[in-house]
């Protein structure tokens, strides 16, 4: 159902089944970490040994950008399914609502929790929001929070932090969690919080969200250097990867 390969040494999962079927398959585990990667995030993981270890040990790693799918095909000569982060967020919430699952919101910016929670309730009334909690550096307070999490047993633990911090936090605290799914989301939750304007479905379906953000902030043009770096690394991975020798039966 899920095939594990890599791009630049970073695990990327290919799948033929629907997202709903995969989530149904995974939900019988514990603390299922689902990670989505765009090009910028994949490069961060590529250059960071600890992040790479966390991502490579996740339960499900989804490509969130067509460039990753093209690189995957270039290296492995296989088509790759990818899902834009906003579309993935929508599909995950649809799944949670359809399965009558509960959700808990955890993150750094408490001032946005009410807005996010109310918007989720409005768009997905079938989701049971069990509450929210702000991240803290106080170990005693966090230990108390973990006891509370285990008592209420939410099905989905939605992590609202930046990409790197969310993965580090999960890795450092996973032994204290007891949920079905742990899913970090940043940009989609930023849009629910009103911090950013989300791209329209037309823009998302045409994979033009990078241009959308560039129009909002011209300085994002410098992020295009990441795409150049990405493709240079992909090219070198392709030419330096040795093909496995085929066994010849005499």
PDB file of C-alpha atoms in Angstrom:
ATOM      1  CA  UNK A   1       0.000   0.000   0.000  1.00  0.00           C
ATOM      2  CA  UNK A   2       2.873   2.361   0.888  1.00  0.00           C
ATOM      3  CA  UNK A   3       6.213   2.098  -0.892  1.00  0.00           C
ATOM      4  CA  UNK A   4       9.238   3.714   0.777  1.00  0.00           C
ATOM      5  CA  UNK A   5      11.941   5.228  -1.400  1.00  0.00           C
ATOM      6  CA  UNK A   6      13.943   8.426  -1.107  1.00  0.00           C
ATOM      7  CA  UNK A   7      14.930  11.676  -2.755  1.00  0.00           C
ATOM      8  CA  UNK A   8      18.265  13.155  -1.599  1.00  0.00           C
ATOM      9  CA  UNK A   9      18.359  10.573   1.172  1.00  0.00           C
ATOM     10  CA  UNK A  10      15.008  11.724   2.533  1.00  0.00           C
ATOM     11  CA  UNK A  11      12.189   9.215   2.692  1.00  0.00           C
ATOM     12  CA  UNK A  12       9.301   9.852   0.318  1.00  0.00           C
ATOM     13  CA  UNK A  13       6.310   7.494   0.242  1.00  0.00           C
ATOM     14  CA  UNK A  14       4.527   6.455  -2.905  1.00  0.00           C
ATOM     15  CA  UNK A  15       1.016   5.072  -2.655  1.00  0.00           C
ATOM     16  CA  UNK A  16      -1.602   3.711  -5.008  1.00  0.00           C
ATOM     17  CA  UNK A  17      -4.520   3.589  -2.583  1.00  0.00           C
ATOM     18  CA  UNK A  18      -6.662   6.590  -1.588  1.00  0.00           C
ATOM     19  CA  UNK A  19      -5.640   8.713   1.386  1.00  0.00           C
ATOM     20  CA  UNK A  20      -8.701   7.459   3.276  1.00  0.00           C
ATOM     21  CA  UNK A  21      -7.648   3.832   2.750  1.00  0.00           C
ATOM     22  CA  UNK A  22      -4.126   4.603   3.951  1.00  0.00           C
ATOM     23  CA  UNK A  23      -5.370   6.406   7.068  1.00  0.00           C
ATOM     24  CA  UNK A  24      -7.711   3.474   7.761  1.00  0.00           C
ATOM     25  CA  UNK A  25      -4.707   1.172   7.485  1.00  0.00           C
ATOM     26  CA  UNK A  26      -2.511   3.303   9.762  1.00  0.00           C
ATOM     27  CA  UNK A  27      -5.056   4.215  12.450  1.00  0.00           C
ATOM     28  CA  UNK A  28      -4.596   0.967  14.383  1.00  0.00           C
ATOM     29  CA  UNK A  29      -1.115   2.085  15.421  1.00  0.00           C
ATOM     30  CA  UNK A  30      -0.086   4.583  18.073  1.00  0.00           C
ATOM     31  CA  UNK A  31       1.305   8.097  17.628  1.00  0.00           C
ATOM     32  CA  UNK A  32       1.181   7.847  13.850  1.00  0.00           C
ATOM     33  CA  UNK A  33       3.346  10.728  12.614  1.00  0.00           C
ATOM     34  CA  UNK A  34       2.298  12.045   9.207  1.00  0.00           C
ATOM     35  CA  UNK A  35       4.740  14.447   7.547  1.00  0.00           C
ATOM     36  CA  UNK A  36       4.320  16.404   4.315  1.00  0.00           C
ATOM     37  CA  UNK A  37       7.353  17.908   2.580  1.00  0.00           C
ATOM     38  CA  UNK A  38       7.692  20.689   0.046  1.00  0.00           C
ATOM     39  CA  UNK A  39      11.037  21.393  -1.672  1.00  0.00           C
ATOM     40  CA  UNK A  40      12.218  23.864   0.989  1.00  0.00           C
ATOM     41  CA  UNK A  41      11.406  21.465   3.826  1.00  0.00           C
ATOM     42  CA  UNK A  42      12.991  18.510   2.029  1.00  0.00           C
ATOM     43  CA  UNK A  43      16.240  20.474   1.705  1.00  0.00           C
ATOM     44  CA  UNK A  44      16.159  21.291   5.430  1.00  0.00           C
ATOM     45  CA  UNK A  45      15.791  17.598   6.193  1.00  0.00           C
ATOM     46  CA  UNK A  46      18.522  16.678   3.704  1.00  0.00           C
ATOM     47  CA  UNK A  47      21.058  18.921   5.478  1.00  0.00           C
ATOM     48  CA  UNK A  48      20.009  18.019   9.036  1.00  0.00           C
ATOM     49  CA  UNK A  49      20.930  14.559  10.307  1.00  0.00           C
ATOM     50  CA  UNK A  50      18.443  14.587  13.204  1.00  0.00           C
ATOM     51  CA  UNK A  51      15.537  15.831  11.086  1.00  0.00           C
ATOM     52  CA  UNK A  52      16.340  13.176   8.496  1.00  0.00           C
ATOM     53  CA  UNK A  53      16.212  10.483  11.172  1.00  0.00           C
ATOM     54  CA  UNK A  54      12.818  11.704  12.417  1.00  0.00           C
ATOM     55  CA  UNK A  55      11.312  11.925   8.913  1.00  0.00           C
ATOM     56  CA  UNK A  56      12.738   8.583   7.815  1.00  0.00           C
ATOM     57  CA  UNK A  57      11.132   6.977  10.900  1.00  0.00           C
ATOM     58  CA  UNK A  58       7.723   8.639  10.420  1.00  0.00           C
ATOM     59  CA  UNK A  59       4.668   6.539   9.642  1.00  0.00           C
ATOM     60  CA  UNK A  60       3.780   8.321   6.404  1.00  0.00           C
ATOM     61  CA  UNK A  61       5.792  10.887   4.422  1.00  0.00           C
ATOM     62  CA  UNK A  62       3.931  12.709   1.653  1.00  0.00           C
ATOM     63  CA  UNK A  63       5.433  14.783  -1.150  1.00  0.00           C
ATOM     64  CA  UNK A  64       3.653  18.154  -1.156  1.00  0.00           C
ATOM     65  CA  UNK A  65       5.109  19.643  -4.339  1.00  0.00           C
ATOM     66  CA  UNK A  66       5.194  18.620  -8.035  1.00  0.00           C
ATOM     67  CA  UNK A  67       8.967  19.223  -8.197  1.00  0.00           C
ATOM     68  CA  UNK A  68       9.483  16.368  -5.741  1.00  0.00           C
ATOM     69  CA  UNK A  69       7.284  14.134  -7.889  1.00  0.00           C
ATOM     70  CA  UNK A  70       9.345  15.042 -10.979  1.00  0.00           C
ATOM     71  CA  UNK A  71      12.605  14.394  -9.125  1.00  0.00           C
ATOM     72  CA  UNK A  72      11.270  11.060  -7.873  1.00  0.00           C
ATOM     73  CA  UNK A  73      10.411  10.044 -11.428  1.00  0.00           C
ATOM     74  CA  UNK A  74      13.815  11.223 -12.683  1.00  0.00           C
ATOM     75  CA  UNK A  75      15.650   9.128 -10.062  1.00  0.00           C
ATOM     76  CA  UNK A  76      13.411   6.071  -9.737  1.00  0.00           C
ATOM     77  CA  UNK A  77      11.622   6.125 -13.108  1.00  0.00           C
ATOM     78  CA  UNK A  78       8.269   5.863 -11.352  1.00  0.00           C
ATOM     79  CA  UNK A  79       5.286   8.177 -11.085  1.00  0.00           C
ATOM     80  CA  UNK A  80       4.755   9.615  -7.603  1.00  0.00           C
ATOM     81  CA  UNK A  81       1.523  10.746  -5.993  1.00  0.00           C
ATOM     82  CA  UNK A  82       1.864  14.134  -4.315  1.00  0.00           C
ATOM     83  CA  UNK A  83      -0.663  16.196  -2.346  1.00  0.00           C
ATOM     84  CA  UNK A  84      -0.448  19.948  -1.796  1.00  0.00           C
ATOM     85  CA  UNK A  85      -0.339  20.814   1.908  1.00  0.00           C
ATOM     86  CA  UNK A  86      -3.641  22.762   1.843  1.00  0.00           C
ATOM     87  CA  UNK A  87      -5.404  19.950  -0.010  1.00  0.00           C
ATOM     88  CA  UNK A  88      -3.890  17.389   2.380  1.00  0.00           C
ATOM     89  CA  UNK A  89      -5.156  19.427   5.336  1.00  0.00           C
ATOM     90  CA  UNK A  90      -8.647  19.502   3.849  1.00  0.00           C
ATOM     91  CA  UNK A  91      -8.605  15.748   3.127  1.00  0.00           C
ATOM     92  CA  UNK A  92      -7.381  14.925   6.634  1.00  0.00           C
ATOM     93  CA  UNK A  93     -10.130  17.034   8.247  1.00  0.00           C
ATOM     94  CA  UNK A  94     -12.709  15.431   5.934  1.00  0.00           C
ATOM     95  CA  UNK A  95     -11.494  12.030   7.106  1.00  0.00           C
ATOM     96  CA  UNK A  96     -11.616  13.008  10.787  1.00  0.00           C
ATOM     97  CA  UNK A  97     -15.174  14.311  10.375  1.00  0.00           C
ATOM     98  CA  UNK A  98     -16.394  11.282   8.415  1.00  0.00           C
ATOM     99  CA  UNK A  99     -14.934   8.908  11.014  1.00  0.00           C
ATOM    100  CA  UNK A 100     -16.404  10.940  13.911  1.00  0.00           C
ATOM    101  CA  UNK A 101     -12.953  11.362  15.442  1.00  0.00           C
ATOM    102  CA  UNK A 102     -11.832  13.802  18.117  1.00  0.00           C
ATOM    103  CA  UNK A 103      -9.081  16.395  17.763  1.00  0.00           C
ATOM    104  CA  UNK A 104      -6.800  18.364  20.066  1.00  0.00           C
ATOM    105  CA  UNK A 105      -4.893  21.491  19.016  1.00  0.00           C
ATOM    106  CA  UNK A 106      -1.381  22.017  20.374  1.00  0.00           C
ATOM    107  CA  UNK A 107       1.085  24.739  19.448  1.00  0.00           C
ATOM    108  CA  UNK A 108       3.046  27.900  20.214  1.00  0.00           C
ATOM    109  CA  UNK A 109       0.562  30.692  19.480  1.00  0.00           C
ATOM    110  CA  UNK A 110      -2.326  30.442  21.924  1.00  0.00           C
ATOM    111  CA  UNK A 111      -3.839  33.736  20.764  1.00  0.00           C
ATOM    112  CA  UNK A 112      -4.918  32.008  17.537  1.00  0.00           C
ATOM    113  CA  UNK A 113      -6.331  28.829  19.100  1.00  0.00           C
ATOM    114  CA  UNK A 114      -9.878  30.149  19.520  1.00  0.00           C
ATOM    115  CA  UNK A 115     -10.069  31.428  15.921  1.00  0.00           C
ATOM    116  CA  UNK A 116      -8.687  28.164  14.534  1.00  0.00           C
ATOM    117  CA  UNK A 117     -10.972  25.999  16.679  1.00  0.00           C
ATOM    118  CA  UNK A 118     -14.082  27.989  15.789  1.00  0.00           C
ATOM    119  CA  UNK A 119     -13.286  27.834  12.079  1.00  0.00           C
ATOM    120  CA  UNK A 120     -12.784  24.060  12.242  1.00  0.00           C
ATOM    121  CA  UNK A 121     -16.103  23.695  14.084  1.00  0.00           C
ATOM    122  CA  UNK A 122     -17.860  25.831  11.475  1.00  0.00           C
ATOM    123  CA  UNK A 123     -16.472  24.079   8.377  1.00  0.00           C
ATOM    124  CA  UNK A 124     -16.296  20.588   9.907  1.00  0.00           C
ATOM    125  CA  UNK A 125     -19.121  20.417  12.484  1.00  0.00           C
ATOM    126  CA  UNK A 126     -18.691  16.627  12.801  1.00  0.00           C
ATOM    127  CA  UNK A 127     -15.230  16.990  14.346  1.00  0.00           C
ATOM    128  CA  UNK A 128     -15.197  16.944  18.138  1.00  0.00           C
ATOM    129  CA  UNK A 129     -12.680  19.568  19.306  1.00  0.00           C
ATOM    130  CA  UNK A 130     -11.481  18.372  22.707  1.00  0.00           C
ATOM    131  CA  UNK A 131      -9.507  21.493  23.522  1.00  0.00           C
ATOM    132  CA  UNK A 132      -6.141  23.120  23.030  1.00  0.00           C
ATOM    133  CA  UNK A 133      -2.932  23.720  24.929  1.00  0.00           C
ATOM    134  CA  UNK A 134      -0.008  26.082  24.443  1.00  0.00           C
ATOM    135  CA  UNK A 135       3.485  24.640  24.313  1.00  0.00           C
ATOM    136  CA  UNK A 136       5.618  25.441  27.332  1.00  0.00           C
ATOM    137  CA  UNK A 137       9.257  25.099  28.353  1.00  0.00           C
ATOM    138  CA  UNK A 138       8.179  24.384  31.930  1.00  0.00           C
ATOM    139  CA  UNK A 139       8.720  20.627  32.288  1.00  0.00           C
ATOM    140  CA  UNK A 140       6.371  20.298  35.285  1.00  0.00           C
ATOM    141  CA  UNK A 141       3.552  22.035  33.434  1.00  0.00           C
ATOM    142  CA  UNK A 142       4.165  19.909  30.350  1.00  0.00           C
ATOM    143  CA  UNK A 143       4.178  16.705  32.410  1.00  0.00           C
ATOM    144  CA  UNK A 144       0.769  17.703  33.821  1.00  0.00           C
ATOM    145  CA  UNK A 145      -0.452  18.344  30.288  1.00  0.00           C
ATOM    146  CA  UNK A 146       0.664  14.881  29.174  1.00  0.00           C
ATOM    147  CA  UNK A 147      -1.387  13.340  31.991  1.00  0.00           C
ATOM    148  CA  UNK A 148      -4.388  15.333  30.769  1.00  0.00           C
ATOM    149  CA  UNK A 149      -3.837  14.275  27.145  1.00  0.00           C
ATOM    150  CA  UNK A 150      -3.839  10.607  28.153  1.00  0.00           C
ATOM    151  CA  UNK A 151      -7.047  11.033  30.156  1.00  0.00           C
ATOM    152  CA  UNK A 152      -9.044  12.630  27.339  1.00  0.00           C
ATOM    153  CA  UNK A 153      -7.434  10.431  24.621  1.00  0.00           C
ATOM    154  CA  UNK A 154      -7.944  12.568  21.484  1.00  0.00           C
ATOM    155  CA  UNK A 155      -7.760  10.655  18.206  1.00  0.00           C
ATOM    156  CA  UNK A 156      -5.805  13.375  16.409  1.00  0.00           C
ATOM    157  CA  UNK A 157      -3.127  15.630  17.886  1.00  0.00           C
ATOM    158  CA  UNK A 158      -2.805  18.636  15.570  1.00  0.00           C
ATOM    159  CA  UNK A 159       0.578  20.344  16.027  1.00  0.00           C
ATOM    160  CA  UNK A 160       0.690  24.053  15.161  1.00  0.00           C
ATOM    161  CA  UNK A 161       4.402  24.935  15.104  1.00  0.00           C
ATOM    162  CA  UNK A 162       6.975  25.642  12.456  1.00  0.00           C
ATOM    163  CA  UNK A 163       8.201  22.608  10.543  1.00  0.00           C
ATOM    164  CA  UNK A 164      11.526  21.983  12.273  1.00  0.00           C
ATOM    165  CA  UNK A 165      10.283  22.653  15.801  1.00  0.00           C
ATOM    166  CA  UNK A 166       7.184  20.462  15.399  1.00  0.00           C
ATOM    167  CA  UNK A 167       9.288  17.429  14.418  1.00  0.00           C
ATOM    168  CA  UNK A 168      11.791  17.987  17.223  1.00  0.00           C
ATOM    169  CA  UNK A 169       8.944  18.388  19.725  1.00  0.00           C
ATOM    170  CA  UNK A 170       7.251  15.175  18.600  1.00  0.00           C
ATOM    171  CA  UNK A 171      10.501  13.220  18.692  1.00  0.00           C
ATOM    172  CA  UNK A 172      11.383  14.466  22.189  1.00  0.00           C
ATOM    173  CA  UNK A 173       7.919  13.830  23.651  1.00  0.00           C
ATOM    174  CA  UNK A 174       6.433  10.897  21.727  1.00  0.00           C
ATOM    175  CA  UNK A 175       6.894   8.525  24.671  1.00  0.00           C
ATOM    176  CA  UNK A 176       4.484  10.689  26.679  1.00  0.00           C
ATOM    177  CA  UNK A 177       1.794  10.775  23.981  1.00  0.00           C
ATOM    178  CA  UNK A 178      -0.961   8.240  23.393  1.00  0.00           C
ATOM    179  CA  UNK A 179      -2.896   9.223  20.260  1.00  0.00           C
ATOM    180  CA  UNK A 180      -3.754   7.682  16.923  1.00  0.00           C
ATOM    181  CA  UNK A 181      -2.441  10.468  14.683  1.00  0.00           C
ATOM    182  CA  UNK A 182       0.062  13.263  15.309  1.00  0.00           C
ATOM    183  CA  UNK A 183       0.082  15.670  12.377  1.00  0.00           C
ATOM    184  CA  UNK A 184       2.048  18.934  12.093  1.00  0.00           C
ATOM    185  CA  UNK A 185       0.416  21.637   9.947  1.00  0.00           C
ATOM    186  CA  UNK A 186       1.595  25.239   9.697  1.00  0.00           C
ATOM    187  CA  UNK A 187       0.451  27.139   6.594  1.00  0.00           C
ATOM    188  CA  UNK A 188      -3.104  25.716   6.511  1.00  0.00           C
ATOM    189  CA  UNK A 189      -3.554  26.592  10.187  1.00  0.00           C
ATOM    190  CA  UNK A 190      -2.037  30.030   9.562  1.00  0.00           C
ATOM    191  CA  UNK A 191      -4.815  30.559   7.014  1.00  0.00           C
ATOM    192  CA  UNK A 192      -7.452  29.431   9.542  1.00  0.00           C
ATOM    193  CA  UNK A 193      -5.921  31.847  12.057  1.00  0.00           C
ATOM    194  CA  UNK A 194      -6.197  34.684   9.542  1.00  0.00           C
ATOM    195  CA  UNK A 195      -2.424  35.228   9.412  1.00  0.00           C
ATOM    196  CA  UNK A 196      -2.202  34.490   5.680  1.00  0.00           C
ATOM    197  CA  UNK A 197      -4.612  34.399   2.774  1.00  0.00           C
ATOM    198  CA  UNK A 198      -4.902  30.862   1.391  1.00  0.00           C
ATOM    199  CA  UNK A 199      -4.647  30.192  -2.360  1.00  0.00           C
ATOM    200  CA  UNK A 200      -7.907  29.403  -4.143  1.00  0.00           C
ATOM    201  CA  UNK A 201      -8.686  25.811  -5.147  1.00  0.00           C
ATOM    202  CA  UNK A 202      -8.118  26.797  -8.778  1.00  0.00           C
ATOM    203  CA  UNK A 203      -4.580  27.946  -7.939  1.00  0.00           C
ATOM    204  CA  UNK A 204      -3.911  24.822  -5.862  1.00  0.00           C
ATOM    205  CA  UNK A 205      -5.198  22.468  -8.552  1.00  0.00           C
ATOM    206  CA  UNK A 206      -2.971  24.167 -11.143  1.00  0.00           C
ATOM    207  CA  UNK A 207       0.066  24.041  -8.813  1.00  0.00           C
ATOM    208  CA  UNK A 208       0.487  27.810  -9.003  1.00  0.00           C
ATOM    209  CA  UNK A 209       0.597  28.490  -5.265  1.00  0.00           C
ATOM    210  CA  UNK A 210       4.290  29.509  -5.400  1.00  0.00           C
ATOM    211  CA  UNK A 211       3.397  32.338  -7.801  1.00  0.00           C
ATOM    212  CA  UNK A 212       0.492  33.268  -5.526  1.00  0.00           C
ATOM    213  CA  UNK A 213       2.833  33.740  -2.547  1.00  0.00           C
ATOM    214  CA  UNK A 214       5.429  35.506  -4.690  1.00  0.00           C
ATOM    215  CA  UNK A 215       2.843  38.148  -5.612  1.00  0.00           C
ATOM    216  CA  UNK A 216       2.119  38.629  -1.906  1.00  0.00           C
ATOM    217  CA  UNK A 217       5.800  38.927  -0.989  1.00  0.00           C
ATOM    218  CA  UNK A 218       8.331  39.744  -3.710  1.00  0.00           C
ATOM    219  CA  UNK A 219      11.226  38.746  -1.429  1.00  0.00           C
ATOM    220  CA  UNK A 220      10.132  35.121  -1.811  1.00  0.00           C
ATOM    221  CA  UNK A 221      11.961  35.274  -5.152  1.00  0.00           C
ATOM    222  CA  UNK A 222      15.089  34.295  -3.196  1.00  0.00           C
ATOM    223  CA  UNK A 223      13.440  30.961  -2.336  1.00  0.00           C
ATOM    224  CA  UNK A 224      13.767  30.036  -6.003  1.00  0.00           C
ATOM    225  CA  UNK A 225      17.478  29.469  -5.318  1.00  0.00           C
ATOM    226  CA  UNK A 226      16.290  26.459  -3.309  1.00  0.00           C
ATOM    227  CA  UNK A 227      14.772  24.974  -6.448  1.00  0.00           C
ATOM    228  CA  UNK A 228      18.062  25.423  -8.292  1.00  0.00           C
ATOM    229  CA  UNK A 229      19.964  23.807  -5.435  1.00  0.00           C
ATOM    230  CA  UNK A 230      17.394  21.021  -5.259  1.00  0.00           C
ATOM    231  CA  UNK A 231      17.698  20.110  -8.941  1.00  0.00           C
ATOM    232  CA  UNK A 232      21.504  20.247  -8.878  1.00  0.00           C
ATOM    233  CA  UNK A 233      21.502  17.790  -5.969  1.00  0.00           C
ATOM    234  CA  UNK A 234      18.923  15.579  -7.684  1.00  0.00           C
ATOM    235  CA  UNK A 235      21.050  15.502 -10.858  1.00  0.00           C
ATOM    236  CA  UNK A 236      24.151  14.476  -8.910  1.00  0.00           C
ATOM    237  CA  UNK A 237      22.183  11.823  -7.016  1.00  0.00           C
ATOM    238  CA  UNK A 238      21.010  10.406 -10.325  1.00  0.00           C
ATOM    239  CA  UNK A 239      24.451  10.202 -11.918  1.00  0.00           C
ATOM    240  CA  UNK A 240      26.214   8.909  -8.791  1.00  0.00           C
ATOM    241  CA  UNK A 241      23.681   6.258  -7.804  1.00  0.00           C
ATOM    242  CA  UNK A 242      24.827   2.866  -8.975  1.00  0.00           C
ATOM    243  CA  UNK A 243      22.210   0.612 -10.480  1.00  0.00           C
ATOM    244  CA  UNK A 244      21.919  -2.772  -8.744  1.00  0.00           C
ATOM    245  CA  UNK A 245      23.431  -5.576 -10.782  1.00  0.00           C
ATOM    246  CA  UNK A 246      20.952  -8.041 -12.194  1.00  0.00           C
ATOM    247  CA  UNK A 247      21.425 -11.692 -11.321  1.00  0.00           C
ATOM    248  CA  UNK A 248      22.042 -13.825 -14.398  1.00  0.00           C
ATOM    249  CA  UNK A 249      20.893 -17.422 -14.123  1.00  0.00           C
ATOM    250  CA  UNK A 250      23.109 -19.809 -16.035  1.00  0.00           C
TER     251      UNK A 250
END
